[in-house]
Amino acid sequence: MTSSVQPRQPKRILVTGGAGFLGSHLCGDLVAAGHEVICLDNLFSGTKRNIYPLLGNPRFEFLRHDIIQPILLEVDQVYNLACPASPVHYQSNPVKTVKTNVMGTIHMLGLAKRVRARILQASTSEVYGDPQQHPQQETYWGNVNPIGLRSCYDEGKRLAETLMMDYHRQNGVDVRIARIFNTYGPNMSEHDGRVVSNLIVQALQRQPLTIYGDGSQTRSFCYVSDLVRGLRLLMAADQLHEPVNLGNPAEFTILELAEMVLELTGSPSQLDFKPLPKDDPERRRPDISRAQEQLGWQPQAELRQGLLETIDYFDEILSKGR
Ligand code: NAD
Ligand code: UDP
């Protein structure tokens, strides 16, 4: 996953949400590549545990800060990842979720404008809502409920994209927009509430696997190392201001995922069917042609392989009782 190659021009890079699942992997990769990294996080859904291995590194700095408050830092690049990604977390304080996506993104764009940094926004497949186009291309405008339980996140991320494009057109800010599809791997929180971590933790603890609805809804799961590689390629790309889908096009039903988790963990757990949450998208799969053509990127890890790595991680975390 990491590269030890020293970059010809080391950069100062700000990663907001750097103590979260994706952010911690991104920070690790950037430090390993020779860059100086400032990891900014309010630790709402992230944890210092994710960045322990980096804390002693002179090229790494942790800053406890909430992007709802302005901040000025001298950096060359900003990866704006700060925002809880799990429905359980982002719905626990929806007003805060909107503030993070709107006020937080304005603050990061203001910073990028002032110090002339390139800025990448972690957007999401949720901007497509419950999509009526399948697979989803970047040109699709989506089917989003503006007043539902997921709206704080979906509409928040849509407005963050609007802000990125307006700061680009109005102020010449050098923006990148990654539309990230469901990603999983080590460093997800065991209490995160997303499907991969839930099912693995339940299987390892020999508890029933919670399946919402009948489990026929689909998702496409991308392993974290593939996703981080895609983010870095997008940041490095010249003149690519339009959104780019990053995700694994291999599509699975939630039932298929549960069966694979049971097989790989050897768990005797049963399935426990629960009501489907409101506005839960039925199908989701990225069209990644743009990323393939513009970045030469496509995912490499298969679901089975990525699940094994993730199971090992949770096995260790749970056995240490941390
Ligand atoms: P995560 O919840 O593990 O990480 C988010 C991090 O942001 C956490 O460390 C949290 O403490 C921090 N944070 C939240 N609000 C903040 C604020 N106001 N100020 C400072 N820090 C704040 O989630 P993740 O899966 O690592 O997601 C990272 C980013 O990628 C998010 O923006 C998310 O919307 C986006 N994304 C992730 C996925 C995925 O499948 N993992 C899919 C689509 C989009
Ligand atoms: N899901 C499930 N059991 C769980 C958690 C989630 O069946 O314990 C379902 C959820 O209803 C959704 C899918 O799995 O259909 C993916 O959910 P997740 O929260 O991981 O991501 P998102 O819905 O944002 O894609």
CSV table of C-alpha atoms and ligand atoms in Angstrom, one decimal:
chain,number,residue,atom,x,y,z
A,1,MET,CA,0.0,0.0,0.0
A,2,THR,CA,2.7,2.5,1.0
A,3,SER,CA,5.6,3.7,-1.2
A,4,SER,CA,9.0,4.5,0.2
A,5,VAL,CA,10.0,6.4,-2.9
A,6,GLN,CA,11.1,10.0,-2.0
A,7,PRO,CA,9.2,12.5,-4.1
A,8,ARG,CA,11.3,14.9,-6.1
A,9,GLN,CA,9.4,17.8,-4.5
A,10,PRO,CA,8.1,17.0,-1.0
A,11,LYS,CA,5.0,18.9,-0.2
A,12,ARG,CA,3.3,20.2,2.9
A,13,ILE,CA,-0.1,18.5,2.9
A,14,LEU,CA,-3.1,19.0,5.1
A,15,VAL,CA,-5.4,16.0,5.5
A,16,THR,CA,-8.7,17.0,7.3
A,17,GLY,CA,-10.4,14.0,8.9
A,18,GLY,CA,-6.9,12.4,9.0
A,19,ALA,CA,-7.6,10.3,12.1
A,20,GLY,CA,-10.6,8.6,10.4
A,21,PHE,CA,-10.6,5.4,8.4
A,22,LEU,CA,-9.6,6.7,5.0
A,23,GLY,CA,-7.7,9.7,6.3
A,24,SER,CA,-5.3,7.6,8.4
A,25,HIS,CA,-4.4,5.4,5.4
A,26,LEU,CA,-3.9,8.5,3.3
A,27,CYS,CA,-1.7,10.2,5.9
A,28,GLY,CA,0.4,7.0,6.2
A,29,ASP,CA,0.9,6.8,2.4
A,30,LEU,CA,1.8,10.5,2.1
A,31,VAL,CA,4.4,10.4,5.0
A,32,ALA,CA,5.9,7.2,3.5
A,33,ALA,CA,6.2,9.0,0.2
A,34,GLY,CA,8.3,11.7,1.8
A,35,HIS,CA,5.7,14.5,2.3
A,36,GLU,CA,5.1,16.6,5.4
A,37,VAL,CA,1.6,15.9,6.6
A,38,ILE,CA,-0.6,17.9,9.0
A,39,CYS,CA,-3.5,15.6,10.1
A,40,LEU,CA,-6.4,17.8,11.3
A,41,ASP,CA,-9.3,16.1,13.1
A,42,ASN,CA,-11.9,16.8,15.8
A,43,LEU,CA,-12.0,13.0,16.7
A,44,PHE,CA,-15.8,12.9,16.3
A,45,SER,CA,-15.7,9.5,14.5
A,46,GLY,CA,-11.9,9.1,14.1
A,47,THR,CA,-9.5,8.0,16.8
A,48,LYS,CA,-5.8,8.6,17.7
A,49,ARG,CA,-5.4,4.8,17.6
A,50,ASN,CA,-5.5,5.1,13.8
A,51,ILE,CA,-2.5,7.4,13.7
A,52,TYR,CA,-0.4,6.0,16.6
A,53,PRO,CA,2.2,4.5,14.1
A,54,LEU,CA,2.7,8.0,12.7
A,55,LEU,CA,2.9,10.1,15.9
A,56,GLY,CA,6.6,9.9,16.3
A,57,ASN,CA,7.4,10.7,12.7
A,58,PRO,CA,9.0,14.2,12.3
A,59,ARG,CA,7.1,14.6,9.0
A,60,PHE,CA,3.8,14.1,10.7
A,61,GLU,CA,1.8,16.5,12.9
A,62,PHE,CA,-1.6,16.0,14.6
A,63,LEU,CA,-3.9,19.0,15.1
A,64,ARG,CA,-7.1,18.7,17.1
A,65,HIS,CA,-9.4,21.1,15.4
A,66,ASP,CA,-13.0,21.4,14.1
A,67,ILE,CA,-13.2,22.6,10.5
A,68,ILE,CA,-16.4,24.4,11.4
A,69,GLN,CA,-14.0,27.0,12.8
A,70,PRO,CA,-11.7,28.8,10.4
A,71,ILE,CA,-8.0,28.0,10.4
A,72,LEU,CA,-5.0,29.2,8.4
A,73,LEU,CA,-2.1,26.9,7.6
A,74,GLU,CA,0.7,27.2,5.0
A,75,VAL,CA,0.3,24.1,2.9
A,76,ASP,CA,0.6,23.1,-0.8
A,77,GLN,CA,-2.3,20.7,-0.9
A,78,VAL,CA,-5.5,20.0,1.1
A,79,TYR,CA,-7.4,16.7,1.2
A,80,ASN,CA,-10.7,17.6,2.7
A,81,LEU,CA,-12.0,14.4,4.2
A,82,ALA,CA,-13.4,15.7,7.5
A,83,CYS,CA,-17.0,14.4,7.8
A,84,PRO,CA,-18.5,11.3,9.4
A,85,ALA,CA,-19.2,8.8,6.7
A,86,SER,CA,-21.4,6.2,8.5
A,87,PRO,CA,-25.1,6.8,8.4
A,88,VAL,CA,-25.2,6.1,12.2
A,89,HIS,CA,-22.6,8.8,12.8
A,90,TYR,CA,-23.8,11.5,10.4
A,91,GLN,CA,-27.4,11.1,11.4
A,92,SER,CA,-26.6,11.4,15.2
A,93,ASN,CA,-26.1,15.2,14.8
A,94,PRO,CA,-27.5,16.1,11.3
A,95,VAL,CA,-27.1,19.9,11.8
A,96,LYS,CA,-23.4,19.4,12.6
A,97,THR,CA,-23.1,17.2,9.5
A,98,VAL,CA,-24.4,20.1,7.3
A,99,LYS,CA,-22.2,22.6,9.1
A,100,THR,CA,-19.1,20.4,8.5
A,101,ASN,CA,-19.9,20.0,4.8
A,102,VAL,CA,-20.9,23.6,4.2
A,103,MET,CA,-19.0,25.8,6.7
A,104,GLY,CA,-16.1,23.4,6.9
A,105,THR,CA,-15.7,23.2,3.1
A,106,ILE,CA,-16.0,27.0,2.9
A,107,HIS,CA,-13.2,27.3,5.5
A,108,MET,CA,-11.0,24.8,3.6
A,109,LEU,CA,-11.6,26.5,0.3
A,110,GLY,CA,-10.8,29.9,1.9
A,111,LEU,CA,-7.6,28.5,3.1
A,112,ALA,CA,-6.8,27.0,-0.3
A,113,LYS,CA,-7.6,30.3,-2.0
A,114,ARG,CA,-5.4,32.3,0.4
A,115,VAL,CA,-2.3,30.1,0.2
A,116,ARG,CA,-2.9,28.9,-3.4
A,117,ALA,CA,-3.1,25.3,-2.4
A,118,ARG,CA,-4.7,22.6,-4.6
A,119,ILE,CA,-7.7,21.1,-2.8
A,120,LEU,CA,-9.4,17.7,-3.1
A,121,GLN,CA,-12.9,17.2,-1.8
A,122,ALA,CA,-14.0,13.8,-0.6
A,123,SER,CA,-17.4,13.6,-2.1
A,124,THR,CA,-19.6,10.5,-2.3
A,125,SER,CA,-21.7,8.2,-4.4
A,126,GLU,CA,-24.5,9.5,-2.1
A,127,VAL,CA,-24.8,12.6,-4.4
A,128,TYR,CA,-26.6,10.2,-6.8
A,129,GLY,CA,-29.1,9.4,-4.0
A,130,ASP,CA,-31.3,6.4,-4.9
A,131,PRO,CA,-30.1,6.3,-8.5
A,132,GLN,CA,-32.3,5.8,-11.5
A,133,GLN,CA,-29.2,5.4,-13.7
A,134,HIS,CA,-27.2,2.2,-13.4
A,135,PRO,CA,-24.2,2.1,-13.2
A,136,GLN,CA,-23.8,5.7,-12.2
A,137,GLN,CA,-21.8,8.1,-14.4
A,138,GLU,CA,-20.4,11.5,-13.3
A,139,THR,CA,-22.8,13.2,-15.7
A,140,TYR,CA,-25.9,11.8,-13.8
A,141,TRP,CA,-27.4,14.5,-11.5
A,142,GLY,CA,-28.9,12.0,-9.1
A,143,ASN,CA,-32.2,11.3,-7.3
A,144,VAL,CA,-31.9,12.7,-3.9
A,145,ASN,CA,-34.5,13.3,-1.2
A,146,PRO,CA,-33.8,16.9,0.1
A,147,ILE,CA,-35.7,16.5,3.4
A,148,GLY,CA,-35.0,12.9,4.5
A,149,LEU,CA,-32.7,11.4,7.2
A,150,ARG,CA,-29.8,11.0,4.8
A,151,SER,CA,-30.2,14.5,3.4
A,152,CYS,CA,-27.8,16.2,5.8
A,153,TYR,CA,-25.1,14.1,4.3
A,154,ASP,CA,-26.3,13.8,0.7
A,155,GLU,CA,-27.3,17.4,0.2
A,156,GLY,CA,-24.3,18.6,2.4
A,157,LYS,CA,-21.9,16.8,0.0
A,158,ARG,CA,-23.8,18.1,-3.0
A,159,LEU,CA,-23.4,21.7,-1.7
A,160,ALA,CA,-19.7,21.0,-1.0
A,161,GLU,CA,-19.3,20.1,-4.7
A,162,THR,CA,-21.1,23.3,-5.6
A,163,LEU,CA,-18.8,25.3,-3.4
A,164,MET,CA,-15.8,23.6,-5.0
A,165,MET,CA,-16.9,24.5,-8.5
A,166,ASP,CA,-17.9,28.0,-7.6
A,167,TYR,CA,-14.6,28.8,-5.9
A,168,HIS,CA,-12.9,27.3,-9.0
A,169,ARG,CA,-14.9,29.5,-11.4
A,170,GLN,CA,-15.0,32.6,-9.3
A,171,ASN,CA,-11.6,32.6,-7.6
A,172,GLY,CA,-9.5,30.2,-9.7
A,173,VAL,CA,-9.0,27.7,-6.8
A,174,ASP,CA,-7.4,24.5,-8.1
A,175,VAL,CA,-10.0,22.0,-7.1
A,176,ARG,CA,-10.4,18.2,-7.4
A,177,ILE,CA,-13.6,16.2,-6.6
A,178,ALA,CA,-13.6,12.5,-5.8
A,179,ARG,CA,-16.9,10.8,-5.7
A,180,ILE,CA,-16.1,7.9,-3.4
A,181,PHE,CA,-18.2,4.7,-3.5
A,182,ASN,CA,-18.4,2.3,-0.5
A,183,THR,CA,-14.9,1.7,0.8
A,184,TYR,CA,-13.8,-0.7,3.5
A,185,GLY,CA,-10.7,-2.0,5.2
A,186,PRO,CA,-8.6,-1.9,8.4
A,187,ASN,CA,-8.9,1.2,10.6
A,188,MET,CA,-12.7,1.3,10.3
A,189,SER,CA,-14.2,1.7,13.8
A,190,GLU,CA,-15.8,-1.5,15.2
A,191,HIS,CA,-18.7,0.8,16.2
A,192,ASP,CA,-18.9,2.5,12.8
A,193,GLY,CA,-22.2,1.0,11.8
A,194,ARG,CA,-21.4,0.5,8.1
A,195,VAL,CA,-22.2,-2.9,6.7
A,196,VAL,CA,-18.7,-4.4,6.2
A,197,SER,CA,-17.5,-3.6,9.7
A,198,ASN,CA,-20.8,-4.5,11.3
A,199,LEU,CA,-21.0,-7.9,9.6
A,200,ILE,CA,-17.4,-8.8,10.3
A,201,VAL,CA,-17.5,-7.8,14.0
A,202,GLN,CA,-20.8,-9.7,14.4
A,203,ALA,CA,-19.4,-12.8,12.7
A,204,LEU,CA,-16.2,-12.7,14.8
A,205,GLN,CA,-18.3,-12.3,18.0
A,206,ARG,CA,-20.6,-15.1,16.9
A,207,GLN,CA,-23.6,-12.8,17.1
A,208,PRO,CA,-26.4,-12.6,14.5
A,209,LEU,CA,-25.5,-10.7,11.3
A,210,THR,CA,-27.9,-7.7,10.9
A,211,ILE,CA,-29.4,-7.6,7.4
A,212,TYR,CA,-31.5,-4.5,6.7
A,213,GLY,CA,-34.5,-5.3,4.4
A,214,ASP,CA,-34.3,-8.6,2.5
A,215,GLY,CA,-30.6,-8.1,1.7
A,216,SER,CA,-31.2,-7.8,-2.0
A,217,GLN,CA,-30.0,-4.2,-2.2
A,218,THR,CA,-26.6,-3.9,-3.8
A,219,ARG,CA,-23.3,-2.0,-3.1
A,220,SER,CA,-19.9,-2.1,-4.8
A,221,PHE,CA,-17.1,-2.4,-2.3
A,222,CYS,CA,-13.6,-0.9,-2.8
A,223,TYR,CA,-10.6,-1.8,-0.7
A,224,VAL,CA,-8.9,1.1,1.0
A,225,SER,CA,-5.5,0.8,-0.6
A,226,ASP,CA,-7.1,1.1,-4.1
A,227,LEU,CA,-9.1,4.1,-3.0
A,228,VAL,CA,-6.1,5.9,-1.5
A,229,ARG,CA,-4.1,5.3,-4.7
A,230,GLY,CA,-7.0,6.8,-6.7
A,231,LEU,CA,-7.2,9.9,-4.4
A,232,ARG,CA,-3.5,10.6,-4.8
A,233,LEU,CA,-3.6,10.1,-8.6
A,234,LEU,CA,-6.6,12.5,-8.8
A,235,MET,CA,-4.7,15.1,-6.7
A,236,ALA,CA,-1.7,14.8,-9.0
A,237,ALA,CA,-3.8,15.1,-12.2
A,238,ASP,CA,-3.5,18.3,-14.3
A,239,GLN,CA,-6.6,20.4,-15.0
A,240,LEU,CA,-9.2,17.8,-13.8
A,241,HIS,CA,-11.8,19.8,-12.0
A,242,GLU,CA,-14.8,17.8,-12.9
A,243,PRO,CA,-16.0,15.1,-10.4
A,244,VAL,CA,-14.4,11.6,-10.8
A,245,ASN,CA,-16.0,8.4,-9.5
A,246,LEU,CA,-13.6,6.2,-7.4
A,247,GLY,CA,-14.9,2.8,-6.5
A,248,ASN,CA,-14.9,-0.9,-7.4
A,249,PRO,CA,-17.5,-1.7,-10.1
A,250,ALA,CA,-17.9,-5.3,-8.8
A,251,GLU,CA,-21.5,-5.3,-7.4
A,252,PHE,CA,-22.8,-7.5,-4.6
A,253,THR,CA,-26.1,-7.9,-2.8
A,254,ILE,CA,-25.8,-7.5,1.0
A,255,LEU,CA,-26.8,-11.1,1.3
A,256,GLU,CA,-23.9,-12.2,-0.9
A,257,LEU,CA,-21.6,-10.1,1.3
A,258,ALA,CA,-23.0,-11.7,4.5
A,259,GLU,CA,-22.5,-15.2,3.0
A,260,MET,CA,-18.9,-14.4,2.1
A,261,VAL,CA,-18.2,-13.0,5.6
A,262,LEU,CA,-19.6,-16.1,7.2
A,263,GLU,CA,-17.5,-18.4,4.9
A,264,LEU,CA,-14.2,-16.4,5.5
A,265,THR,CA,-14.6,-16.2,9.3
A,266,GLY,CA,-16.0,-19.7,9.6
A,267,SER,CA,-18.6,-18.2,12.0
A,268,PRO,CA,-21.8,-20.1,12.9
A,269,SER,CA,-23.8,-16.9,13.2
A,270,GLN,CA,-27.3,-16.7,11.8
A,271,LEU,CA,-28.8,-13.8,9.8
A,272,ASP,CA,-31.1,-11.4,11.6
A,273,PHE,CA,-33.4,-9.4,9.2
A,274,LYS,CA,-34.2,-5.9,10.4
A,275,PRO,CA,-36.4,-3.2,8.7
A,276,LEU,CA,-34.7,-1.3,5.8
A,277,PRO,CA,-33.8,2.2,6.8
A,278,LYS,CA,-35.7,5.0,5.0
A,279,ASP,CA,-34.2,6.2,1.7
A,280,ASP,CA,-31.7,3.3,1.6
A,281,PRO,CA,-30.5,3.2,-2.0
A,282,GLU,CA,-31.5,0.0,-3.8
A,283,ARG,CA,-28.5,-0.3,-6.2
A,284,ARG,CA,-25.1,1.3,-6.5
A,285,ARG,CA,-22.2,0.7,-8.9
A,286,PRO,CA,-19.7,3.2,-10.2
A,287,ASP,CA,-19.0,3.7,-13.9
A,288,ILE,CA,-15.2,4.3,-13.6
A,289,SER,CA,-14.5,5.1,-17.2
A,290,ARG,CA,-13.4,8.6,-16.4
A,291,ALA,CA,-10.9,7.5,-13.7
A,292,GLN,CA,-9.6,4.8,-16.1
A,293,GLU,CA,-9.1,7.2,-19.0
A,294,GLN,CA,-7.9,10.3,-17.1
A,295,LEU,CA,-6.0,8.7,-14.2
A,296,GLY,CA,-5.1,5.3,-15.5
A,297,TRP,CA,-6.7,4.0,-12.3
A,298,GLN,CA,-8.7,0.9,-11.6
A,299,PRO,CA,-9.1,-1.1,-8.4
A,300,GLN,CA,-7.0,-4.2,-8.0
A,301,ALA,CA,-8.1,-5.9,-4.8
A,302,GLU,CA,-11.0,-8.4,-5.0
A,303,LEU,CA,-13.6,-8.4,-2.3
A,304,ARG,CA,-12.6,-11.8,-0.9
A,305,GLN,CA,-8.9,-10.6,-0.6
A,306,GLY,CA,-9.9,-7.3,1.0
A,307,LEU,CA,-12.3,-8.9,3.4
A,308,LEU,CA,-9.6,-11.3,4.6
A,309,GLU,CA,-7.3,-8.3,5.5
A,310,THR,CA,-10.2,-6.6,7.2
A,311,ILE,CA,-11.2,-9.7,9.2
A,312,ASP,CA,-7.5,-10.1,10.4
A,313,TYR,CA,-7.6,-6.5,11.5
A,314,PHE,CA,-10.8,-6.8,13.5
A,315,ASP,CA,-9.8,-10.1,14.9
A,316,GLU,CA,-6.7,-8.5,16.4
A,317,ILE,CA,-8.6,-5.4,17.7
A,318,LEU,CA,-11.3,-7.5,19.3
A,319,SER,CA,-8.9,-10.0,20.8
A,320,LYS,CA,-7.0,-7.1,22.4
A,321,GLY,CA,-10.3,-5.8,23.8
A,322,ARG,CA,-9.5,-2.3,22.6
B,1,NAD,P1,-14.6,8.4,9.1
B,1,NAD,O1,-15.8,8.8,9.9
B,1,NAD,O2,-13.8,7.3,9.6
B,1,NAD,O3,-13.6,9.7,9.1
B,1,NAD,C1,-14.0,11.0,9.1
B,1,NAD,C2,-13.1,11.8,9.9
B,1,NAD,O4,-13.4,13.2,9.9
B,1,NAD,C3,-13.1,11.3,11.4
B,1,NAD,O5,-11.8,11.1,11.9
B,1,NAD,C4,-13.8,12.5,12.1
B,1,NAD,O6,-13.4,12.6,13.5
B,1,NAD,C5,-13.4,13.7,11.3
B,1,NAD,N1,-14.3,14.8,11.4
B,1,NAD,C6,-15.7,14.7,11.3
B,1,NAD,N2,-16.2,16.0,11.4
B,1,NAD,C7,-15.1,16.8,11.5
B,1,NAD,C8,-15.0,18.2,11.7
B,1,NAD,N3,-16.1,19.0,11.7
B,1,NAD,N4,-13.8,18.8,11.9
B,1,NAD,C9,-12.7,18.0,11.9
B,1,NAD,N5,-12.7,16.6,11.7
B,1,NAD,C10,-14.0,16.1,11.5
B,1,NAD,O7,-15.0,8.3,7.6
B,1,NAD,P2,-14.2,7.8,6.3
B,1,NAD,O8,-14.8,6.6,5.8
B,1,NAD,O9,-12.8,7.8,6.6
B,1,NAD,O10,-14.6,9.0,5.3
B,1,NAD,C11,-13.7,10.0,5.0
B,1,NAD,C12,-14.3,10.9,4.0
B,1,NAD,O11,-14.6,10.2,2.8
B,1,NAD,C13,-15.6,11.6,4.4
B,1,NAD,O12,-15.7,12.9,4.0
B,1,NAD,C14,-16.7,10.7,3.8
B,1,NAD,O13,-17.8,11.4,3.5
B,1,NAD,C15,-15.9,10.3,2.5
B,1,NAD,N6,-16.5,9.1,1.9
B,1,NAD,C16,-16.1,7.9,2.5
B,1,NAD,C17,-16.7,6.7,2.0
B,1,NAD,C18,-16.4,5.3,2.5
B,1,NAD,O14,-16.9,4.4,2.1
B,1,NAD,N7,-15.4,5.2,3.4
B,1,NAD,C19,-17.6,6.8,0.9
B,1,NAD,C20,-17.9,8.0,0.4
B,1,NAD,C21,-17.3,9.2,0.9
B,2,UDP,N1,-26.7,-2.7,6.1
B,2,UDP,C1,-27.1,-4.0,6.6
B,2,UDP,N2,-26.7,-4.3,7.8
B,2,UDP,C2,-25.9,-3.5,8.6
B,2,UDP,C3,-25.5,-2.3,8.1
B,2,UDP,C4,-25.9,-1.9,6.8
B,2,UDP,O1,-27.8,-4.7,5.9
B,2,UDP,O2,-25.5,-4.0,9.7
B,2,UDP,C5,-27.1,-2.3,4.7
B,2,UDP,C6,-27.7,-0.9,4.6
B,2,UDP,O3,-29.1,-0.9,4.8
B,2,UDP,C7,-27.3,-0.6,3.2
B,2,UDP,C8,-26.0,-1.3,2.9
B,2,UDP,O4,-26.0,-2.4,3.9
B,2,UDP,O5,-28.3,-1.1,2.3
B,2,UDP,C9,-24.8,-0.5,3.0
B,2,UDP,O6,-24.9,0.3,4.2
B,2,UDP,P1,-23.7,1.2,4.8
B,2,UDP,O7,-24.2,1.9,6.0
B,2,UDP,O8,-22.5,0.5,4.9
B,2,UDP,O9,-23.5,2.3,3.6
B,2,UDP,P2,-24.5,3.1,2.7
B,2,UDP,O10,-25.9,2.8,2.9
B,2,UDP,O11,-24.2,4.5,3.0
B,2,UDP,O12,-24.1,2.8,1.3
